[in-house]
Short mmCIF file of N, CA, C and O and ligand atoms in Angstrom, two decimals:
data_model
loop_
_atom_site.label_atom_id
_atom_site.label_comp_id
_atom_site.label_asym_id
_atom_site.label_seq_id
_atom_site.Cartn_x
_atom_site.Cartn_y
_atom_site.Cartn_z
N UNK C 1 -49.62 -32.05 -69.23
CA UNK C 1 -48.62 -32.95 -68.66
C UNK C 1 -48.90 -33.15 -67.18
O UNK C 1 -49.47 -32.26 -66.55
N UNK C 2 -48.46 -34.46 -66.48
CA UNK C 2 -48.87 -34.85 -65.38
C UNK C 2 -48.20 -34.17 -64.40
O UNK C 2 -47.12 -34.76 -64.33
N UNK C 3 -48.18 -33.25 -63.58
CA UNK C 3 -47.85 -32.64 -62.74
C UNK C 3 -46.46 -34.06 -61.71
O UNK C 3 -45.34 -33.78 -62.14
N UNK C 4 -46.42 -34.47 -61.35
CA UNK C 4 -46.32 -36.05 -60.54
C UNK C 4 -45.82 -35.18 -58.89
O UNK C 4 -44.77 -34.94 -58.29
N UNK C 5 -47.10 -34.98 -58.72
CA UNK C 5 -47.09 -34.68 -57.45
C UNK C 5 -46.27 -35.61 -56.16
O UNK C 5 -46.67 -36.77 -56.24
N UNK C 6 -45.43 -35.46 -55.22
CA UNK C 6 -44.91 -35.52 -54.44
C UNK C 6 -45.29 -36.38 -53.03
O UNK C 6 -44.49 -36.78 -52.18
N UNK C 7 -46.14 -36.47 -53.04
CA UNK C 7 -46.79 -37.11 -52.14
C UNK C 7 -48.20 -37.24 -51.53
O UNK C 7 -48.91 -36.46 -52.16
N UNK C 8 -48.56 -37.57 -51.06
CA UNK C 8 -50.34 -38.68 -50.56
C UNK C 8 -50.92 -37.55 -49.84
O UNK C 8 -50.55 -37.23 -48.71
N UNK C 9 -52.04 -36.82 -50.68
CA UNK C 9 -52.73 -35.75 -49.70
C UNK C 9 -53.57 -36.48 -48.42
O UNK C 9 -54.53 -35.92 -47.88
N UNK C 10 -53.21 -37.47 -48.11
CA UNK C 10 -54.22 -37.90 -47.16
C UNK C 10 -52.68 -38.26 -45.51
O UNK C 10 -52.41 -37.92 -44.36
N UNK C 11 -52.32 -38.91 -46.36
CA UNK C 11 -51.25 -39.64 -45.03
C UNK C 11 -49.49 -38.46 -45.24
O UNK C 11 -48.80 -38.02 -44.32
N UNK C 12 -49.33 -38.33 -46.40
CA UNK C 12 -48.54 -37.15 -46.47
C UNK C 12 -47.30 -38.35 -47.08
O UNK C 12 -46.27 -37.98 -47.64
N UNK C 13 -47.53 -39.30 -46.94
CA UNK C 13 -46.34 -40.23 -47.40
C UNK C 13 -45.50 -39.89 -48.79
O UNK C 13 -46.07 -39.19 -49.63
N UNK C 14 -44.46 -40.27 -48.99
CA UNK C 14 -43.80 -39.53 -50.20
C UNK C 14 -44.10 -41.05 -51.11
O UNK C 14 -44.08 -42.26 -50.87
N UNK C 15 -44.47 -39.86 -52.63
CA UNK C 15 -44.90 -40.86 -53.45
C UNK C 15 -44.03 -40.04 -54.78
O UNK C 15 -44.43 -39.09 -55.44
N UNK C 16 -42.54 -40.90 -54.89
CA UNK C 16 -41.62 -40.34 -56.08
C UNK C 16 -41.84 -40.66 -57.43
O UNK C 16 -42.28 -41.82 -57.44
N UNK C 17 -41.79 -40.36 -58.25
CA UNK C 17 -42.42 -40.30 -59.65
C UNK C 17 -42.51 -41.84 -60.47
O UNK C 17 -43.23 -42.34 -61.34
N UNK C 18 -41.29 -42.28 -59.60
CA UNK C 18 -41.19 -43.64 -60.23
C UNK C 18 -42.23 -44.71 -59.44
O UNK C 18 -42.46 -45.77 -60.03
N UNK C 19 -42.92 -44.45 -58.06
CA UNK C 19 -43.83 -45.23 -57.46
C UNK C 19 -44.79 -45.55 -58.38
O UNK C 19 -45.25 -44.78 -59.22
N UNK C 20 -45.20 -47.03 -58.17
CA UNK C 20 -46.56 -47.43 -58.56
C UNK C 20 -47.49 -47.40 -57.54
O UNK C 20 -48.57 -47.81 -57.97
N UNK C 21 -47.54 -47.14 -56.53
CA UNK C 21 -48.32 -47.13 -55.01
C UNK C 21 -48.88 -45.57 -55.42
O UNK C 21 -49.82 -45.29 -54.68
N UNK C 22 -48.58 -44.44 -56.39
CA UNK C 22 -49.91 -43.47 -56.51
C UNK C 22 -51.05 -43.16 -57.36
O UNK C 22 -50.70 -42.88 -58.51
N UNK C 23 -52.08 -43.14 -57.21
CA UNK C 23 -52.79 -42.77 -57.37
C UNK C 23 -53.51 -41.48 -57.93
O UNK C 23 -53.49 -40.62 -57.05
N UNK C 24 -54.17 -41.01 -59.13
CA UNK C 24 -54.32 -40.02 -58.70
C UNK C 24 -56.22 -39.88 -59.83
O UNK C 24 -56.82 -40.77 -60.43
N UNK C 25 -56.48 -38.73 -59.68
CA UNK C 25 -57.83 -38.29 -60.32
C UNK C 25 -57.87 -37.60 -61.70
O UNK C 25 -56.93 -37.40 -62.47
N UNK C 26 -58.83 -37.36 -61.78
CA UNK C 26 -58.66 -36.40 -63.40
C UNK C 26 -58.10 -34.93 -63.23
O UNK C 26 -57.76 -34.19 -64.15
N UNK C 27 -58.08 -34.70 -62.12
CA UNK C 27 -57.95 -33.21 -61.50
C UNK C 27 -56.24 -33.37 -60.74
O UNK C 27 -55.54 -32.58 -60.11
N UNK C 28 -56.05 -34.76 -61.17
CA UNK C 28 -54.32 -34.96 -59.95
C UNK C 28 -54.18 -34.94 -58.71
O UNK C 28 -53.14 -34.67 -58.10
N UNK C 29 -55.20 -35.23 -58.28
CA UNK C 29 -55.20 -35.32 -56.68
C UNK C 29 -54.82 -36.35 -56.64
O UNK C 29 -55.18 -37.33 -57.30
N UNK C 30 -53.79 -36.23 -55.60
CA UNK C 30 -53.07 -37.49 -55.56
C UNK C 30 -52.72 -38.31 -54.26
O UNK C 30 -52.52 -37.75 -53.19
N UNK C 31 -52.68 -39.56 -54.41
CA UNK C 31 -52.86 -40.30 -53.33
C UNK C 31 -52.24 -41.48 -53.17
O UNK C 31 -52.04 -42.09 -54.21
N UNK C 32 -51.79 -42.10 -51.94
CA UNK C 32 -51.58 -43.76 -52.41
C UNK C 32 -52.29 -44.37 -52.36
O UNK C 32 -53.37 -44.19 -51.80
N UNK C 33 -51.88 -45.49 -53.05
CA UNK C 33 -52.73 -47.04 -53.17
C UNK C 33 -53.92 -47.54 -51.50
O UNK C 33 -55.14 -47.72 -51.38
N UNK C 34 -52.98 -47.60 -50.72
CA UNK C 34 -52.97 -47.48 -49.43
C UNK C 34 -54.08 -46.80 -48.76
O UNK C 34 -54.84 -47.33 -47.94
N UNK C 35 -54.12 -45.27 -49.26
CA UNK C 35 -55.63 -44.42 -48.93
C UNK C 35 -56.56 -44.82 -49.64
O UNK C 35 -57.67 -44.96 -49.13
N UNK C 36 -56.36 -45.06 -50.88
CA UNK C 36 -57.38 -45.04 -51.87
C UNK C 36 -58.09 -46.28 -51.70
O UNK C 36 -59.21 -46.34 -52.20
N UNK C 37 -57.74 -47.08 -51.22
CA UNK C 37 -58.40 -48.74 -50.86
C UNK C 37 -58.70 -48.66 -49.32
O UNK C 37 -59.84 -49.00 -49.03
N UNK C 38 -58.01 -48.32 -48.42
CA UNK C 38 -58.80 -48.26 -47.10
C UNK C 38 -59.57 -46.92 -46.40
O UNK C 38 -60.31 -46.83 -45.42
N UNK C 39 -59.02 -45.88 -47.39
CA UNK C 39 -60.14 -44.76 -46.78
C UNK C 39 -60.80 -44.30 -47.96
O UNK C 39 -61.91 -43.95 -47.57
N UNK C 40 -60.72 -44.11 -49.17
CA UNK C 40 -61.57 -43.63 -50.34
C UNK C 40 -62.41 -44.61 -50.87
O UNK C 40 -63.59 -44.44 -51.17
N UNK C 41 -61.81 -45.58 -50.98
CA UNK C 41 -62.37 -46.60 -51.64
C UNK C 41 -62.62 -46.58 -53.27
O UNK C 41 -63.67 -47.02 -53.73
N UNK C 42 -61.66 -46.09 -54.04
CA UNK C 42 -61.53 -45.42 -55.40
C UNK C 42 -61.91 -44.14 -55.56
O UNK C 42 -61.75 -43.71 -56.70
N UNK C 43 -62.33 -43.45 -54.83
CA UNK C 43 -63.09 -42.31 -55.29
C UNK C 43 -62.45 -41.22 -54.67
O UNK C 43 -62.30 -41.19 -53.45
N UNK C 44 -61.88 -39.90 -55.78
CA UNK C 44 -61.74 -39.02 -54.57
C UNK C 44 -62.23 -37.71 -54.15
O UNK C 44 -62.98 -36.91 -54.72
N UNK C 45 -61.68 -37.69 -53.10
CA UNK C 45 -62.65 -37.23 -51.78
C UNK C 45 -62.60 -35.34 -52.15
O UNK C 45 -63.39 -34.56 -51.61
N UNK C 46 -61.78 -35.00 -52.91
CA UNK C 46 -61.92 -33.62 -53.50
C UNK C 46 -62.61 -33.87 -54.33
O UNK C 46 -63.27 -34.75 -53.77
N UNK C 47 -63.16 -33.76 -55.67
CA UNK C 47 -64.05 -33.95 -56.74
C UNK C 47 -64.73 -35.27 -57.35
O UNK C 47 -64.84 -35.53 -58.55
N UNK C 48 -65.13 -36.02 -56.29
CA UNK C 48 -65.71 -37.48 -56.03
C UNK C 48 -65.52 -37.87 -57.48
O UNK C 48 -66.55 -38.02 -58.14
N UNK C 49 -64.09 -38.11 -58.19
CA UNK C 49 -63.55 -39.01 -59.31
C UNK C 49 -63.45 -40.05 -59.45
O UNK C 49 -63.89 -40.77 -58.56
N UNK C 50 -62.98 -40.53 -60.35
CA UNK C 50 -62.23 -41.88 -60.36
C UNK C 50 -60.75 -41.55 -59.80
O UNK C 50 -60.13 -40.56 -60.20
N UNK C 51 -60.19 -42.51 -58.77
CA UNK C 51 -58.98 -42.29 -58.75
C UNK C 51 -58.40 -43.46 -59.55
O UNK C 51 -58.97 -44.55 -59.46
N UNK C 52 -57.06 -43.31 -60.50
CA UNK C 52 -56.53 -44.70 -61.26
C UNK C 52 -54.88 -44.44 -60.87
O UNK C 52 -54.38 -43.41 -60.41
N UNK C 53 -54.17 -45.82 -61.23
CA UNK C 53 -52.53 -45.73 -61.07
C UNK C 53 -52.15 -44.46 -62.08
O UNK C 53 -52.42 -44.32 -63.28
N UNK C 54 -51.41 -43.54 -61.13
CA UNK C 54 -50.51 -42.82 -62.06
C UNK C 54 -49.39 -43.50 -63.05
O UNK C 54 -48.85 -44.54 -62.66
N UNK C 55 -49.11 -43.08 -64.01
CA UNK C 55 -48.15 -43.89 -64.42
C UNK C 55 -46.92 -43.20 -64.59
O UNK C 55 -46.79 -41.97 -64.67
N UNK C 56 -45.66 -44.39 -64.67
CA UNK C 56 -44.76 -43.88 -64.34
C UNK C 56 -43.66 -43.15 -65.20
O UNK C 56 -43.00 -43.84 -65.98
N UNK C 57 -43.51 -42.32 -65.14
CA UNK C 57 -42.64 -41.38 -66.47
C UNK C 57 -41.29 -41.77 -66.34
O UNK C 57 -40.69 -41.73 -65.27
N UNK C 58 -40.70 -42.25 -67.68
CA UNK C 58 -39.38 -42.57 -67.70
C UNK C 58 -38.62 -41.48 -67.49
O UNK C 58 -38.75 -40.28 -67.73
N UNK C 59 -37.38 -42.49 -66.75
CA UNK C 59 -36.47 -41.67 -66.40
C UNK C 59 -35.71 -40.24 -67.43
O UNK C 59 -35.16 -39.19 -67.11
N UNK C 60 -35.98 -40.76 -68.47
CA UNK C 60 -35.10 -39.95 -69.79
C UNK C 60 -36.30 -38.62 -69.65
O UNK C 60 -36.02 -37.43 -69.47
N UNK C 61 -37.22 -39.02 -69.74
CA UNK C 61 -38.60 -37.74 -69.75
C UNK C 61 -38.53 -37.32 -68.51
O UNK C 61 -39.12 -36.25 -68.41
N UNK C 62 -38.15 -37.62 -67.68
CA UNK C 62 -38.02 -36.97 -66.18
C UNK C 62 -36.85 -36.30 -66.20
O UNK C 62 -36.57 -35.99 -65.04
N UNK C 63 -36.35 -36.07 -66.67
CA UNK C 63 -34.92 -35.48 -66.92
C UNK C 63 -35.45 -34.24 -67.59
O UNK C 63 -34.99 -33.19 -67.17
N UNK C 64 -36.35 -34.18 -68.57
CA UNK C 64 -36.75 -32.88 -69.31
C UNK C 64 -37.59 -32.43 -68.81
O UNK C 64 -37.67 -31.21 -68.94
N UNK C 65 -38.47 -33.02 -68.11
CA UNK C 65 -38.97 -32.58 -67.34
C UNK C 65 -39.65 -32.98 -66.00
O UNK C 65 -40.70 -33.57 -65.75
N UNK C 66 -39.01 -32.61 -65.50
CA UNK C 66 -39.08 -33.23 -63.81
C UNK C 66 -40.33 -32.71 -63.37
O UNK C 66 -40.90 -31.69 -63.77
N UNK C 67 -40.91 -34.02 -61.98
CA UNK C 67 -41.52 -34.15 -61.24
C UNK C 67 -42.06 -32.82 -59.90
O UNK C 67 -41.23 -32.48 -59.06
N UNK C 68 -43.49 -32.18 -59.88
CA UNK C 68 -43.28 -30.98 -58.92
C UNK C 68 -42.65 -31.69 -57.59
O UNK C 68 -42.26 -32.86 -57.59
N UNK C 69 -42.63 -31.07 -56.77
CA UNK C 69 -41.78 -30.47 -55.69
C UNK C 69 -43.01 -29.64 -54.64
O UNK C 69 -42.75 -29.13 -53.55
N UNK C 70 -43.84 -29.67 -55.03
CA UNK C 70 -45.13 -28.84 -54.53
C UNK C 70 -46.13 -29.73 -53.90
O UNK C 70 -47.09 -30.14 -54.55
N UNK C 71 -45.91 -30.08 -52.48
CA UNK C 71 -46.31 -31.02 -51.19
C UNK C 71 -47.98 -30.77 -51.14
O UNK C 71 -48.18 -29.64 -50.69
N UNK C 72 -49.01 -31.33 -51.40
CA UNK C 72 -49.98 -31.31 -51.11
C UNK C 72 -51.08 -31.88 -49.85
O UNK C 72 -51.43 -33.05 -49.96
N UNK C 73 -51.50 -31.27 -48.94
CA UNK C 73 -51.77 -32.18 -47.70
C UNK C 73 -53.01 -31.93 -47.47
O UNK C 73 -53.27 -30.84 -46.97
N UNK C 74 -54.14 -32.89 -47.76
CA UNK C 74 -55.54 -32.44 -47.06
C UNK C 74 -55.88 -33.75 -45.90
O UNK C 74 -56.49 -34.68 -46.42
N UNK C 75 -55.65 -33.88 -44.80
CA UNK C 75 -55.86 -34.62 -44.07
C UNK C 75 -57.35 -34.32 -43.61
O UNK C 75 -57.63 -35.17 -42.76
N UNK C 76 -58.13 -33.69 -43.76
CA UNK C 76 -59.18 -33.56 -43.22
C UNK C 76 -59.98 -33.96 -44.32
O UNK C 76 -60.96 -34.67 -44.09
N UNK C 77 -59.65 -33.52 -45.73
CA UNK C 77 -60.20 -34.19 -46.51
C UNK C 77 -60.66 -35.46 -46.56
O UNK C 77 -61.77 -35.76 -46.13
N UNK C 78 -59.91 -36.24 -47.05
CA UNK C 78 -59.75 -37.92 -46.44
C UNK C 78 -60.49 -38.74 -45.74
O UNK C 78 -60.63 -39.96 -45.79
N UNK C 79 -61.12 -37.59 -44.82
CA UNK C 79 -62.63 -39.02 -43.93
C UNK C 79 -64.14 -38.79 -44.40
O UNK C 79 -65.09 -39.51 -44.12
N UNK C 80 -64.16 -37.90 -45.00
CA UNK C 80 -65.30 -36.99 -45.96
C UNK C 80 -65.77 -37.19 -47.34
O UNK C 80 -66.07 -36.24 -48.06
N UNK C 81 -65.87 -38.94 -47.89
CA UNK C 81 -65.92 -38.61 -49.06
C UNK C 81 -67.35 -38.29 -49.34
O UNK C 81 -68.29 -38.69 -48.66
N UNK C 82 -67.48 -37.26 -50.80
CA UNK C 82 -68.59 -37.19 -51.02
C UNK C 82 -69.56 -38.48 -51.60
O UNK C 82 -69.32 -39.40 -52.37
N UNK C 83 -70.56 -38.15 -50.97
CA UNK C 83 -71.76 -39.37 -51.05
C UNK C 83 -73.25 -38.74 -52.11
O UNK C 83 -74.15 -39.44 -52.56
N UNK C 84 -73.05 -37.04 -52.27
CA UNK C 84 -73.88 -36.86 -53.19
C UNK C 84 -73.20 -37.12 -54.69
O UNK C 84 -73.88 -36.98 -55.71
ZN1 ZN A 101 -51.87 -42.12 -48.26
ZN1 ZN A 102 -60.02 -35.12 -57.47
#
């Protein structure tokens, strides 16, 4: 199950479960739209993935089971993507 991480490891912006602005990888690194087009450029910068739209979990399933709460921040990450 999708973790729906909390917000943009790059800019820190809050990204709530119902946003279409996140992003994330096969691994859930997660990001906005926003990073992922002007600093990743699809790819991300922890395990050089695909990043795609998270999608958005209905409200009724968010109720059983809610969204983490567990803030993720790699700002240094973010200007580093891998190129090998
Ligand atoms: Zn961002
Ligand atoms: Zn990743």
């Amino acid at each position: 199950m999708l973790q729906l991480r909390p917000n943009c490891e790059c800019c820190d912006r809050d990204l709530p479960p119902e946003s279409r602005d996140a992003m994330i990888c096969t691994f859930e690194c997660t990001f906005c739209a926003r990073c992922v087009e002007e600093r990743l450029h699809g790819v991300c910068p922890n395990c050089a993935g695909e990043l795609v739209r998270r999608p958005v979990r209905p409200a009724a399933a968010l109720a059983r089971h809610p969204a983490s709460t567990t803030r993720i921040l790699k700002p240094e990450g973010c200007e580093h993507v891998a190129t090998s």
